[in-house]
PDB file of C-alpha atoms in Angstrom:
ATOM      1  CA  MET A   1      19.879  57.858  40.746  1.00 91.00           C
ATOM      2  CA  ARG A   2      16.494  57.443  39.058  1.00 92.00           C
ATOM      3  CA  PRO A   3      15.063  54.024  38.199  1.00 92.00           C
ATOM      4  CA  GLU A   4      15.119  54.715  34.640  1.00 95.00           C
ATOM      5  CA  THR A   5      18.819  55.607  34.855  1.00 95.00           C
ATOM      6  CA  LEU A   6      19.630  52.365  36.627  1.00 95.00           C
ATOM      7  CA  ALA A   7      17.537  50.302  34.124  1.00 96.00           C
ATOM      8  CA  ARG A   8      19.447  51.879  31.256  1.00 96.00           C
ATOM      9  CA  ILE A   9      22.756  51.136  33.111  1.00 96.00           C
ATOM     10  CA  GLU A  10      21.634  47.542  33.638  1.00 97.00           C
ATOM     11  CA  ARG A  11      20.813  47.073  30.187  1.00 97.00           C
ATOM     12  CA  GLN A  12      24.099  48.333  28.752  1.00 97.00           C
ATOM     13  CA  LEU A  13      26.051  46.135  31.540  1.00 97.00           C
ATOM     14  CA  ARG A  14      24.104  42.938  30.586  1.00 96.00           C
ATOM     15  CA  SER A  15      24.723  43.532  26.935  1.00 97.00           C
ATOM     16  CA  GLU A  16      28.539  43.966  27.372  1.00 96.00           C
ATOM     17  CA  ALA A  17      28.359  40.842  29.579  1.00 96.00           C
ATOM     18  CA  ARG A  18      26.659  38.713  26.882  1.00 95.00           C
ATOM     19  CA  ARG A  19      29.242  39.990  24.382  1.00 96.00           C
ATOM     20  CA  ASP A  20      31.995  38.740  26.850  1.00 95.00           C
ATOM     21  CA  GLY A  21      30.408  35.514  27.518  1.00 92.00           C
ATOM     22  CA  ILE A  22      29.530  36.008  31.148  1.00 94.00           C
ATOM     23  CA  ALA A  23      26.196  35.006  32.361  1.00 91.00           C
ATOM     24  CA  HIS A  24      26.623  35.121  36.201  1.00 94.00           C
ATOM     25  CA  PHE A  25      26.478  38.384  38.148  1.00 96.00           C
ATOM     26  CA  VAL A  26      27.014  39.391  41.721  1.00 95.00           C
ATOM     27  CA  VAL A  27      26.367  42.893  43.259  1.00 96.00           C
ATOM     28  CA  GLY A  28      28.447  44.594  45.922  1.00 95.00           C
ATOM     29  CA  VAL A  29      26.857  47.365  48.166  1.00 97.00           C
ATOM     30  CA  ALA A  30      28.853  50.255  49.568  1.00 97.00           C
ATOM     31  CA  VAL A  31      27.298  51.963  52.501  1.00 97.00           C
ATOM     32  CA  PHE A  32      28.877  54.900  54.318  1.00 97.00           C
ATOM     33  CA  ARG A  33      27.949  56.303  57.704  1.00 95.00           C
ATOM     34  CA  ASP A  34      29.898  59.197  59.168  1.00 93.00           C
ATOM     35  CA  ARG A  35      32.494  58.740  56.293  1.00 93.00           C
ATOM     36  CA  LYS A  36      33.132  55.314  57.095  1.00 95.00           C
ATOM     37  CA  LEU A  37      32.482  52.228  54.907  1.00 97.00           C
ATOM     38  CA  LEU A  38      30.596  49.114  55.971  1.00 98.00           C
ATOM     39  CA  VAL A  39      32.594  45.893  55.706  1.00 97.00           C
ATOM     40  CA  VAL A  40      31.405  42.452  56.689  1.00 97.00           C
ATOM     41  CA  ARG A  41      33.637  39.286  57.454  1.00 96.00           C
ATOM     42  CA  ARG A  42      32.891  36.011  55.863  1.00 93.00           C
ATOM     43  CA  VAL A  43      32.375  33.013  58.198  1.00 92.00           C
ATOM     44  CA  PRO A  44      35.551  30.910  58.573  1.00 88.00           C
ATOM     45  CA  ASP A  45      34.394  27.811  56.599  1.00 86.00           C
ATOM     46  CA  ASP A  46      33.278  29.785  53.622  1.00 80.00           C
ATOM     47  CA  PHE A  47      34.907  30.799  50.453  1.00 76.00           C
ATOM     48  CA  HIS A  48      37.290  33.539  51.444  1.00 79.00           C
ATOM     49  CA  GLY A  49      36.617  32.665  55.100  1.00 85.00           C
ATOM     50  CA  GLY A  50      37.672  35.160  57.529  1.00 93.00           C
ATOM     51  CA  MET A  51      38.222  37.878  54.784  1.00 95.00           C
ATOM     52  CA  TYR A  52      36.150  41.285  54.952  1.00 96.00           C
ATOM     53  CA  GLU A  53      34.288  42.349  51.943  1.00 94.00           C
ATOM     54  CA  LEU A  54      31.511  44.620  50.829  1.00 95.00           C
ATOM     55  CA  PRO A  55      27.930  43.164  51.668  1.00 97.00           C
ATOM     56  CA  GLY A  56      26.267  41.732  48.397  1.00 95.00           C
ATOM     57  CA  GLY A  57      25.785  38.495  46.555  1.00 93.00           C
ATOM     58  CA  GLY A  58      24.428  36.892  43.544  1.00 94.00           C
ATOM     59  CA  VAL A  59      21.784  38.220  41.241  1.00 97.00           C
ATOM     60  CA  GLU A  60      18.916  35.710  41.014  1.00 96.00           C
ATOM     61  CA  SER A  61      17.057  34.626  37.767  1.00 94.00           C
ATOM     62  CA  GLY A  62      14.670  37.444  36.829  1.00 95.00           C
ATOM     63  CA  GLU A  63      15.993  39.717  39.393  1.00 97.00           C
ATOM     64  CA  THR A  64      17.171  43.401  38.551  1.00 97.00           C
ATOM     65  CA  PHE A  65      20.530  44.570  39.841  1.00 97.00           C
ATOM     66  CA  ALA A  66      18.720  47.102  41.949  1.00 97.00           C
ATOM     67  CA  GLN A  67      16.295  44.573  43.423  1.00 97.00           C
ATOM     68  CA  CYS A  68      19.555  42.236  44.252  1.00 98.00           C
ATOM     69  CA  VAL A  69      21.191  45.344  45.801  1.00 98.00           C
ATOM     70  CA  GLU A  70      18.063  45.737  48.167  1.00 97.00           C
ATOM     71  CA  ARG A  71      17.530  42.230  48.849  1.00 97.00           C
ATOM     72  CA  GLU A  72      21.174  41.356  49.548  1.00 97.00           C
ATOM     73  CA  LEU A  73      21.947  44.279  51.684  1.00 98.00           C
ATOM     74  CA  PHE A  74      18.838  43.477  53.789  1.00 97.00           C
ATOM     75  CA  GLU A  75      19.505  39.743  54.067  1.00 96.00           C
ATOM     76  CA  GLU A  76      23.241  40.389  55.139  1.00 96.00           C
ATOM     77  CA  THR A  77      23.056  43.335  57.221  1.00 97.00           C
ATOM     78  CA  GLY A  78      19.345  44.016  58.039  1.00 97.00           C
ATOM     79  CA  LEU A  79      19.744  47.499  56.466  1.00 98.00           C
ATOM     80  CA  ARG A  80      17.189  48.878  54.025  1.00 98.00           C
ATOM     81  CA  VAL A  81      18.136  50.673  51.026  1.00 98.00           C
ATOM     82  CA  ARG A  82      16.827  54.213  50.757  1.00 97.00           C
ATOM     83  CA  ARG A  83      18.162  54.795  47.086  1.00 97.00           C
ATOM     84  CA  ILE A  84      21.170  53.647  44.901  1.00 97.00           C
ATOM     85  CA  THR A  85      23.290  56.824  44.350  1.00 96.00           C
ATOM     86  CA  ASP A  86      25.898  55.631  42.189  1.00 95.00           C
ATOM     87  CA  PHE A  87      27.293  52.806  39.971  1.00 95.00           C
ATOM     88  CA  LEU A  88      30.909  52.209  41.115  1.00 93.00           C
ATOM     89  CA  GLY A  89      32.024  49.749  38.284  1.00 91.00           C
ATOM     90  CA  GLY A  90      32.670  46.157  37.765  1.00 91.00           C
ATOM     91  CA  ILE A  91      35.289  43.328  38.040  1.00 88.00           C
ATOM     92  CA  ASP A  92      35.587  39.729  36.748  1.00 87.00           C
ATOM     93  CA  TYR A  93      36.592  36.820  38.903  1.00 81.00           C
ATOM     94  CA  ALA A  94      36.216  33.130  39.332  1.00 78.00           C
ATOM     95  CA  THR A  95      34.591  31.204  42.073  1.00 75.00           C
ATOM     96  CA  ARG A  96      34.848  27.442  43.266  1.00 74.00           C
ATOM     97  CA  THR A  97      31.804  26.548  41.001  1.00 79.00           C
ATOM     98  CA  LYS A  98      31.852  29.369  38.173  1.00 79.00           C
ATOM     99  CA  SER A  99      34.930  30.083  35.803  1.00 79.00           C
ATOM    100  CA  ARG A 100      33.791  33.665  35.335  1.00 88.00           C
ATOM    101  CA  VAL A 101      31.536  36.016  37.251  1.00 91.00           C
ATOM    102  CA  ARG A 102      31.162  39.688  36.850  1.00 94.00           C
ATOM    103  CA  LYS A 103      30.570  41.635  39.994  1.00 93.00           C
ATOM    104  CA  TYR A 104      29.050  45.258  39.959  1.00 95.00           C
ATOM    105  CA  SER A 105      29.233  47.552  42.738  1.00 94.00           C
ATOM    106  CA  PHE A 106      26.853  50.338  43.791  1.00 97.00           C
ATOM    107  CA  LEU A 107      26.889  53.012  46.452  1.00 97.00           C
ATOM    108  CA  VAL A 108      23.609  53.349  48.430  1.00 98.00           C
ATOM    109  CA  ASP A 109      22.023  55.563  51.074  1.00 97.00           C
ATOM    110  CA  VAL A 110      20.175  53.392  53.747  1.00 97.00           C
ATOM    111  CA  GLU A 111      17.446  53.968  56.198  1.00 97.00           C
ATOM    112  CA  PRO A 112      18.479  54.608  59.785  1.00 95.00           C
ATOM    113  CA  GLY A 113      19.179  51.303  61.708  1.00 95.00           C
ATOM    114  CA  GLU A 114      21.580  48.991  63.222  1.00 96.00           C
ATOM    115  CA  VAL A 115      23.576  46.331  61.476  1.00 98.00           C
ATOM    116  CA  ALA A 116      22.008  42.883  62.059  1.00 97.00           C
ATOM    117  CA  LEU A 117      24.303  40.106  60.308  1.00 96.00           C
ATOM    118  CA  GLU A 118      23.030  37.025  58.784  1.00 85.00           C
ATOM    119  CA  PRO A 119      24.887  34.503  61.043  1.00 85.00           C
ATOM    120  CA  GLY A 120      25.555  31.867  58.337  1.00 87.00           C
ATOM    121  CA  GLU A 121      27.245  34.133  55.967  1.00 89.00           C
ATOM    122  CA  HIS A 122      29.033  36.711  58.118  1.00 94.00           C
ATOM    123  CA  ASP A 123      30.408  36.983  61.687  1.00 96.00           C
ATOM    124  CA  ALA A 124      31.616  40.389  62.172  1.00 96.00           C
ATOM    125  CA  PHE A 125      31.365  43.776  60.575  1.00 97.00           C
ATOM    126  CA  ALA A 126      33.249  47.021  60.848  1.00 96.00           C
ATOM    127  CA  TRP A 127      32.846  50.709  59.818  1.00 97.00           C
ATOM    128  CA  ILE A 128      36.264  51.581  58.149  1.00 96.00           C
ATOM    129  CA  ASP A 129      38.179  54.637  56.855  1.00 93.00           C
ATOM    130  CA  ALA A 130      41.498  54.477  54.974  1.00 91.00           C
ATOM    131  CA  GLY A 131      43.495  54.208  58.150  1.00 90.00           C
ATOM    132  CA  ALA A 132      41.758  50.963  59.300  1.00 91.00           C
ATOM    133  CA  LEU A 133      41.942  49.336  55.829  1.00 88.00           C
ATOM    134  CA  ASP A 134      45.458  47.605  56.210  1.00 88.00           C
ATOM    135  CA  GLN A 135      44.349  46.018  59.701  1.00 91.00           C
ATOM    136  CA  LEU A 136      41.658  43.880  57.949  1.00 94.00           C
ATOM    137  CA  PRO A 137      42.202  40.715  55.863  1.00 95.00           C
ATOM    138  CA  MET A 138      40.838  40.946  52.467  1.00 94.00           C
ATOM    139  CA  ALA A 139      41.124  39.339  48.978  1.00 88.00           C
ATOM    140  CA  PRO A 140      43.465  41.671  46.737  1.00 87.00           C
ATOM    141  CA  ASP A 141      40.592  42.788  44.458  1.00 84.00           C
ATOM    142  CA  MET A 142      38.327  43.507  47.282  1.00 87.00           C
ATOM    143  CA  ARG A 143      41.184  45.450  49.054  1.00 89.00           C
ATOM    144  CA  ALA A 144      41.537  47.551  45.827  1.00 87.00           C
ATOM    145  CA  ALA A 145      37.928  48.235  45.439  1.00 87.00           C
ATOM    146  CA  VAL A 146      37.479  49.131  49.106  1.00 91.00           C
ATOM    147  CA  SER A 147      40.682  51.242  49.170  1.00 91.00           C
ATOM    148  CA  ALA A 148      39.338  53.256  46.355  1.00 89.00           C
ATOM    149  CA  LEU A 149      36.164  53.872  48.183  1.00 90.00           C
ATOM    150  CA  VAL A 150      37.692  54.883  51.515  1.00 91.00           C
ATOM    151  CA  THR A 151      40.343  57.050  49.872  1.00 86.00           C
ATOM    152  CA  ASP A 152      37.433  58.953  48.183  1.00 73.00           C
ATOM    153  CA  ALA A 153      35.250  58.726  51.247  1.00 61.00           C
ATOM    154  CA  HIS A 154      31.729  59.689  50.433  1.00 53.00           C
TER     155      HIS A 154
END
């Protein structure tokens, strides 16, 4: 996806979020290898501890969604984004500290390399397909998002 296309999508998403009264954003990053999706497991004492999810995290002040995708994926997995290839949609949810957060997910191509987890956030990872999905604990909204991705394996 071209940078100007990503910028246009971000402007539209931020405008819609302002209209809806949402000021906090999170990104999720979908990475496929050999038609399997990367998921990471949250450390036990964290919010949703022990649950698998897409890598990702909060958008920092002054950061674009694309910059956040690159930073979060690298921080959490050691993988470097080659390019963002698709916008996958968004969901709203609440956290322990914020009543409304909007999470946007993006599909990326990455540079070759091995996954190296950030130990304070995640303690395991898996490359999964639709057959492995039911074996992993996930929050219901994450399971729905991951299920749609692996069913339509890129």
